[in-house]
PDB file of C-alpha atoms in Angstrom:
ATOM      1  CA  MET A 243       2.715  16.199  -3.627  1.00 39.00           C
ATOM      2  CA  GLN A 244       3.428  12.500  -3.393  1.00 40.00           C
ATOM      3  CA  GLU A 245       3.511  10.726  -0.049  1.00 40.00           C
ATOM      4  CA  SER A 246       6.943  10.483   1.556  1.00 42.00           C
ATOM      5  CA  SER A 247       6.432   7.684   4.083  1.00 40.00           C
ATOM      6  CA  ARG A 248       7.892   4.322   3.163  1.00 41.00           C
ATOM      7  CA  GLY A 249       5.480   1.478   2.590  1.00 46.00           C
ATOM      8  CA  ALA A 250       5.607  -2.166   1.582  1.00 44.00           C
ATOM      9  CA  GLY A 251       6.204  -1.169  -2.031  1.00 48.00           C
ATOM     10  CA  ASP A 252       9.306   0.763  -1.056  1.00 47.00           C
ATOM     11  CA  GLU A 253      10.673  -2.176   0.927  1.00 47.00           C
ATOM     12  CA  ALA A 254      10.218  -4.394  -2.122  1.00 45.00           C
ATOM     13  CA  LEU A 255      12.076  -1.885  -4.289  1.00 42.00           C
ATOM     14  CA  VAL A 256      14.984  -1.752  -1.862  1.00 45.00           C
ATOM     15  CA  LEU A 257      15.178  -5.534  -1.525  1.00 42.00           C
ATOM     16  CA  SER A 258      15.159  -5.957  -5.313  1.00 48.00           C
ATOM     17  CA  GLY A 259      18.287  -3.812  -5.632  1.00 62.00           C
ATOM     18  CA  VAL A 260      16.579  -0.755  -7.100  1.00 76.00           C
ATOM     19  CA  THR A 261      18.665   2.399  -6.657  1.00 92.00           C
ATOM     20  CA  PRO A 262      17.556   5.366  -4.516  1.00 96.00           C
ATOM     21  CA  LEU A 263      16.996   7.350  -7.726  1.00 97.00           C
ATOM     22  CA  GLU A 264      14.662   4.717  -9.136  1.00 96.00           C
ATOM     23  CA  THR A 265      12.783   4.514  -5.841  1.00 96.00           C
ATOM     24  CA  LEU A 266      12.222   8.280  -5.836  1.00 98.00           C
ATOM     25  CA  LEU A 267      11.112   8.285  -9.467  1.00 98.00           C
ATOM     26  CA  ALA A 268       8.696   5.403  -8.835  1.00 96.00           C
ATOM     27  CA  ARG A 269       6.940   7.532  -6.210  1.00 97.00           C
ATOM     28  CA  PHE A 270       6.960  10.751  -8.252  1.00 98.00           C
ATOM     29  CA  CYS A 271       3.910  11.961 -10.192  1.00 98.00           C
ATOM     30  CA  PRO A 272       4.821  14.219 -13.152  1.00 99.00           C
ATOM     31  CA  GLN A 273       2.637  17.314 -13.296  1.00 98.00           C
ATOM     32  CA  ASN A 274       2.597  17.818 -17.067  1.00 98.00           C
ATOM     33  CA  GLU A 275       3.455  16.088 -20.354  1.00 98.00           C
ATOM     34  CA  ASN A 276       6.923  17.627 -20.611  1.00 98.00           C
ATOM     35  CA  GLU A 277       7.838  16.420 -17.150  1.00 99.00           C
ATOM     36  CA  ALA A 278       6.454  12.955 -17.904  1.00 99.00           C
ATOM     37  CA  ALA A 279       8.627  12.820 -21.027  1.00 99.00           C
ATOM     38  CA  ASP A 280      11.691  13.865 -19.021  1.00 99.00           C
ATOM     39  CA  VAL A 281      10.999  11.198 -16.397  1.00 99.00           C
ATOM     40  CA  ALA A 282      10.652   8.598 -19.164  1.00 98.00           C
ATOM     41  CA  ARG A 283      14.031   9.631 -20.602  1.00 98.00           C
ATOM     42  CA  ILE A 284      15.617   9.290 -17.168  1.00 98.00           C
ATOM     43  CA  HIS A 285      14.175   5.789 -16.785  1.00 97.00           C
ATOM     44  CA  GLU A 286      15.706   4.924 -20.170  1.00 98.00           C
ATOM     45  CA  LEU A 287      19.039   6.412 -19.078  1.00 98.00           C
ATOM     46  CA  VAL A 288      19.075   4.384 -15.862  1.00 96.00           C
ATOM     47  CA  ALA A 289      18.201   1.188 -17.735  1.00 95.00           C
ATOM     48  CA  ALA A 290      20.883   1.708 -20.386  1.00 96.00           C
ATOM     49  CA  THR A 291      23.761   3.081 -18.288  1.00 95.00           C
ATOM     50  CA  GLU A 292      25.717   1.469 -15.487  1.00 93.00           C
ATOM     51  CA  ASP A 293      26.360   4.861 -13.872  1.00 96.00           C
ATOM     52  CA  PRO A 294      23.854   7.544 -14.937  1.00 97.00           C
ATOM     53  CA  TRP A 295      25.669  10.085 -12.716  1.00 97.00           C
ATOM     54  CA  GLN A 296      28.919  10.067 -14.694  1.00 96.00           C
ATOM     55  CA  ARG A 297      29.670  13.461 -16.193  1.00 94.00           C
ATOM     56  CA  SER A 298      31.228  12.060 -19.365  1.00 94.00           C
ATOM     57  CA  ILE A 299      27.910  10.944 -20.886  1.00 97.00           C
ATOM     58  CA  PRO A 300      25.772  13.433 -22.865  1.00 97.00           C
ATOM     59  CA  LEU A 301      22.793  13.076 -20.500  1.00 98.00           C
ATOM     60  CA  HIS A 302      23.548  12.512 -16.824  1.00 98.00           C
ATOM     61  CA  ILE A 303      21.854  12.911 -13.462  1.00 98.00           C
ATOM     62  CA  THR A 304      22.266  15.960 -11.242  1.00 98.00           C
ATOM     63  CA  ALA A 305      20.525  16.750  -7.954  1.00 99.00           C
ATOM     64  CA  SER A 306      19.568  20.194  -6.743  1.00 99.00           C
ATOM     65  CA  ALA A 307      17.473  21.887  -4.091  1.00 99.00           C
ATOM     66  CA  MET A 308      15.438  24.969  -3.410  1.00 99.00           C
ATOM     67  CA  ILE A 309      16.574  26.012   0.062  1.00 99.00           C
ATOM     68  CA  VAL A 310      13.865  27.605   2.192  1.00 99.00           C
ATOM     69  CA  HIS A 311      13.397  29.260   5.561  1.00 99.00           C
ATOM     70  CA  PRO A 312       9.843  28.130   6.346  1.00 98.00           C
ATOM     71  CA  ALA A 313       9.246  30.639   9.157  1.00 98.00           C
ATOM     72  CA  THR A 314       9.628  33.597   6.773  1.00 98.00           C
ATOM     73  CA  GLU A 315       8.682  31.791   3.537  1.00 98.00           C
ATOM     74  CA  ARG A 316      11.905  32.917   1.879  1.00 99.00           C
ATOM     75  CA  VAL A 317      14.066  31.019  -0.590  1.00 99.00           C
ATOM     76  CA  LEU A 318      17.818  31.091  -1.140  1.00 99.00           C
ATOM     77  CA  LEU A 319      19.210  31.572  -4.640  1.00 99.00           C
ATOM     78  CA  ARG A 320      22.838  31.360  -5.738  1.00 98.00           C
ATOM     79  CA  TRP A 321      24.498  33.310  -8.531  1.00 97.00           C
ATOM     80  CA  HIS A 322      25.899  30.883 -11.103  1.00 93.00           C
ATOM     81  CA  ARG A 323      28.636  32.588 -13.080  1.00 88.00           C
ATOM     82  CA  ARG A 324      28.647  30.034 -15.897  1.00 83.00           C
ATOM     83  CA  GLN A 325      24.922  30.439 -16.583  1.00 85.00           C
ATOM     84  CA  ARG A 326      24.916  34.096 -15.505  1.00 90.00           C
ATOM     85  CA  ALA A 327      21.708  33.473 -13.594  1.00 94.00           C
ATOM     86  CA  TRP A 328      20.225  33.198 -10.108  1.00 97.00           C
ATOM     87  CA  LEU A 329      19.455  29.510  -9.607  1.00 98.00           C
ATOM     88  CA  GLN A 330      18.898  26.883  -6.936  1.00 98.00           C
ATOM     89  CA  VAL A 331      21.893  25.122  -5.402  1.00 98.00           C
ATOM     90  CA  GLY A 332      23.007  21.674  -6.475  1.00 98.00           C
ATOM     91  CA  GLY A 333      25.123  19.789  -8.932  1.00 96.00           C
ATOM     92  CA  HIS A 334      26.849  16.540  -9.792  1.00 97.00           C
ATOM     93  CA  GLY A 335      27.289  13.500  -7.628  1.00 96.00           C
ATOM     94  CA  ASP A 336      30.778  12.673  -6.423  1.00 96.00           C
ATOM     95  CA  GLU A 337      32.284   9.354  -7.459  1.00 93.00           C
ATOM     96  CA  GLY A 338      30.296   6.512  -5.930  1.00 93.00           C
ATOM     97  CA  GLU A 339      27.314   8.647  -4.883  1.00 95.00           C
ATOM     98  CA  THR A 340      23.941   7.264  -5.965  1.00 95.00           C
ATOM     99  CA  ASP A 341      21.451   8.812  -3.518  1.00 97.00           C
ATOM    100  CA  PRO A 342      19.951  12.022  -4.944  1.00 98.00           C
ATOM    101  CA  VAL A 343      18.874  13.299  -1.518  1.00 98.00           C
ATOM    102  CA  ALA A 344      22.410  12.878  -0.178  1.00 97.00           C
ATOM    103  CA  VAL A 345      23.863  14.659  -3.217  1.00 98.00           C
ATOM    104  CA  ALA A 346      21.438  17.583  -2.836  1.00 98.00           C
ATOM    105  CA  LEU A 347      22.216  17.858   0.884  1.00 98.00           C
ATOM    106  CA  ARG A 348      25.985  17.762   0.343  1.00 98.00           C
ATOM    107  CA  GLU A 349      25.858  20.311  -2.463  1.00 98.00           C
ATOM    108  CA  GLY A 350      23.531  22.539  -0.451  1.00 98.00           C
ATOM    109  CA  ARG A 351      25.808  22.507   2.587  1.00 98.00           C
ATOM    110  CA  GLU A 352      28.946  23.081   0.512  1.00 98.00           C
ATOM    111  CA  GLU A 353      27.481  25.968  -1.464  1.00 98.00           C
ATOM    112  CA  THR A 354      25.737  27.775   1.404  1.00 99.00           C
ATOM    113  CA  GLY A 355      27.539  26.868   4.621  1.00 98.00           C
ATOM    114  CA  LEU A 356      24.182  25.859   6.142  1.00 99.00           C
ATOM    115  CA  GLU A 357      24.950  22.717   8.123  1.00 98.00           C
ATOM    116  CA  ASP A 358      21.419  22.214   9.478  1.00 99.00           C
ATOM    117  CA  LEU A 359      19.743  21.597   6.110  1.00 99.00           C
ATOM    118  CA  VAL A 360      17.042  18.924   6.107  1.00 98.00           C
ATOM    119  CA  PRO A 361      14.559  17.749   3.458  1.00 98.00           C
ATOM    120  CA  TRP A 362      11.325  19.755   3.726  1.00 98.00           C
ATOM    121  CA  PRO A 363       8.539  18.953   4.268  1.00 98.00           C
ATOM    122  CA  ASP A 364       9.839  15.475   3.368  1.00 97.00           C
ATOM    123  CA  ALA A 365      12.457  13.848   1.157  1.00 98.00           C
ATOM    124  CA  ALA A 366      10.214  13.470  -1.891  1.00 98.00           C
ATOM    125  CA  LEU A 367      11.056  14.898  -5.301  1.00 98.00           C
ATOM    126  CA  VAL A 368       9.417  18.232  -6.012  1.00 99.00           C
ATOM    127  CA  HIS A 369      10.429  18.689  -9.667  1.00 99.00           C
ATOM    128  CA  VAL A 370      12.166  16.687 -12.414  1.00 99.00           C
ATOM    129  CA  VAL A 371      13.498  18.457 -15.499  1.00 99.00           C
ATOM    130  CA  ILE A 372      16.091  17.856 -18.215  1.00 99.00           C
ATOM    131  CA  VAL A 373      18.082  21.045 -18.753  1.00 97.00           C
ATOM    132  CA  PRO A 374      20.316  21.696 -21.801  1.00 95.00           C
ATOM    133  CA  VAL A 375      23.829  22.893 -20.949  1.00 92.00           C
ATOM    134  CA  PRO A 376      25.719  24.881 -23.625  1.00 89.00           C
ATOM    135  CA  ALA A 377      29.243  23.894 -24.622  1.00 89.00           C
ATOM    136  CA  THR A 378      32.253  25.579 -23.038  1.00 86.00           C
ATOM    137  CA  THR A 379      35.978  25.390 -23.666  1.00 84.00           C
ATOM    138  CA  ASP A 380      36.110  22.538 -21.145  1.00 86.00           C
ATOM    139  CA  ASP A 381      32.897  20.620 -21.855  1.00 87.00           C
ATOM    140  CA  PRO A 382      30.836  19.797 -24.948  1.00 93.00           C
ATOM    141  CA  GLU A 383      27.132  20.555 -25.089  1.00 95.00           C
ATOM    142  CA  HIS A 384      25.231  18.150 -22.864  1.00 97.00           C
ATOM    143  CA  GLU A 385      22.101  17.753 -20.718  1.00 98.00           C
ATOM    144  CA  HIS A 386      21.461  17.573 -16.995  1.00 98.00           C
ATOM    145  CA  ALA A 387      18.645  15.316 -15.831  1.00 99.00           C
ATOM    146  CA  ASP A 388      18.017  17.366 -12.710  1.00 99.00           C
ATOM    147  CA  VAL A 389      16.053  15.885  -9.824  1.00 99.00           C
ATOM    148  CA  ARG A 390      14.977  18.584  -7.375  1.00 99.00           C
ATOM    149  CA  PHE A 391      14.106  18.737  -3.699  1.00 99.00           C
ATOM    150  CA  VAL A 392      13.269  21.356  -1.104  1.00 99.00           C
ATOM    151  CA  LEU A 393      15.657  21.692   1.840  1.00 99.00           C
ATOM    152  CA  ALA A 394      15.016  23.827   4.913  1.00 99.00           C
ATOM    153  CA  THR A 395      17.176  25.691   7.397  1.00 99.00           C
ATOM    154  CA  ALA A 396      16.212  27.090  10.786  1.00 99.00           C
ATOM    155  CA  ASN A 397      19.234  29.393  10.807  1.00 98.00           C
ATOM    156  CA  PRO A 398      19.208  31.575   7.676  1.00 99.00           C
ATOM    157  CA  ASP A 399      21.747  34.049   9.069  1.00 98.00           C
ATOM    158  CA  ALA A 400      24.398  31.301   9.059  1.00 98.00           C
ATOM    159  CA  VAL A 401      24.570  31.363   5.262  1.00 98.00           C
ATOM    160  CA  ARG A 402      28.089  31.710   3.835  1.00 98.00           C
ATOM    161  CA  PRO A 403      28.882  31.749   0.094  1.00 97.00           C
ATOM    162  CA  GLU A 404      31.204  29.009  -1.105  1.00 95.00           C
ATOM    163  CA  ARG A 405      33.176  31.527  -3.192  1.00 94.00           C
ATOM    164  CA  PRO A 406      33.201  35.317  -3.647  1.00 94.00           C
ATOM    165  CA  ASP A 407      31.917  34.931  -7.216  1.00 94.00           C
ATOM    166  CA  ALA A 408      28.943  32.810  -6.071  1.00 96.00           C
ATOM    167  CA  PRO A 409      26.892  35.162  -3.866  1.00 98.00           C
ATOM    168  CA  LEU A 410      23.692  34.041  -2.165  1.00 99.00           C
ATOM    169  CA  ARG A 411      20.426  35.945  -1.699  1.00 98.00           C
ATOM    170  CA  TRP A 412      17.477  35.313   0.598  1.00 99.00           C
ATOM    171  CA  LEU A 413      14.372  36.368  -1.320  1.00 99.00           C
ATOM    172  CA  THR A 414      10.625  36.270  -1.008  1.00 99.00           C
ATOM    173  CA  LEU A 415       8.976  34.081  -3.616  1.00 98.00           C
ATOM    174  CA  PRO A 416       7.840  37.076  -5.727  1.00 98.00           C
ATOM    175  CA  GLU A 417      11.381  38.491  -5.576  1.00 99.00           C
ATOM    176  CA  ALA A 418      12.853  35.157  -6.599  1.00 99.00           C
ATOM    177  CA  GLN A 419      10.420  34.827  -9.494  1.00 98.00           C
ATOM    178  CA  ALA A 420      11.484  38.292 -10.644  1.00 98.00           C
ATOM    179  CA  VAL A 421      15.257  37.783 -10.530  1.00 98.00           C
ATOM    180  CA  THR A 422      15.547  34.344 -12.103  1.00 96.00           C
ATOM    181  CA  THR A 423      15.613  34.153 -15.883  1.00 94.00           C
ATOM    182  CA  GLU A 424      15.015  30.409 -16.140  1.00 96.00           C
ATOM    183  CA  ASP A 425      11.485  29.107 -16.692  1.00 97.00           C
ATOM    184  CA  ASN A 426      12.338  25.745 -15.118  1.00 98.00           C
ATOM    185  CA  VAL A 427      13.466  27.517 -11.926  1.00 98.00           C
ATOM    186  CA  ARG A 428      10.247  29.544 -11.910  1.00 98.00           C
ATOM    187  CA  GLU A 429       8.360  26.250 -11.998  1.00 99.00           C
ATOM    188  CA  THR A 430      10.347  24.946  -9.023  1.00 99.00           C
ATOM    189  CA  LEU A 431       9.558  28.184  -7.184  1.00 99.00           C
ATOM    190  CA  ALA A 432       5.851  27.817  -7.989  1.00 99.00           C
ATOM    191  CA  ARG A 433       5.844  24.300  -6.555  1.00 99.00           C
ATOM    192  CA  THR A 434       7.678  25.550  -3.476  1.00 99.00           C
ATOM    193  CA  GLU A 435       4.991  28.194  -3.013  1.00 98.00           C
ATOM    194  CA  LYS A 436       2.338  25.455  -3.059  1.00 98.00           C
ATOM    195  CA  LEU A 437       4.218  23.644  -0.303  1.00 98.00           C
ATOM    196  CA  PHE A 438       4.172  26.795   1.816  1.00 97.00           C
ATOM    197  CA  SER A 439       0.443  27.209   1.160  1.00 96.00           C
ATOM    198  CA  SER A 440      -0.383  23.609   2.073  1.00 93.00           C
ATOM    199  CA  ARG A 441       1.095  23.780   5.577  1.00 84.00           C
TER     200      ARG A 441
END
């Protein structure tokens, strides 16, 4: 996984007005050709769009997180009614938000009630993937350019679902791999497992 400490290159990026998203992407190393292609599309989106987070454009940025309890090597999945699947937490930025880490933290806290969430083992990206989203009565078909992190809690029993129809489950990694139906989530889980193994 890429280094998380800031260096002279990061300071130059900040001083040049580069956004937090661009800084994270500049430090991220795609792990396969598909991910490299998705990262390239996101760079194109950022270059061509004043606000790549706005939900009205066909491809826009979202930020999500795999929440973990490092002491027990468990992960927290949320039932998403729209997708009818167990997925990681996360979602869209609020108006004016541009920092993916801040968006992932806010969404994680809102959806789980876990107020002690922190980036783990650092604030680097763990996975980047463009996910197609089917049309609904409210929204046309579109794509999420999802940038993913790992967030940790030291107090897993404090978890509280945001809504009754969005239950949460603490699972071992094998259990999580078994219940999710999304290959891109399985990949995020596999990368999370590597982080556990590298401690």
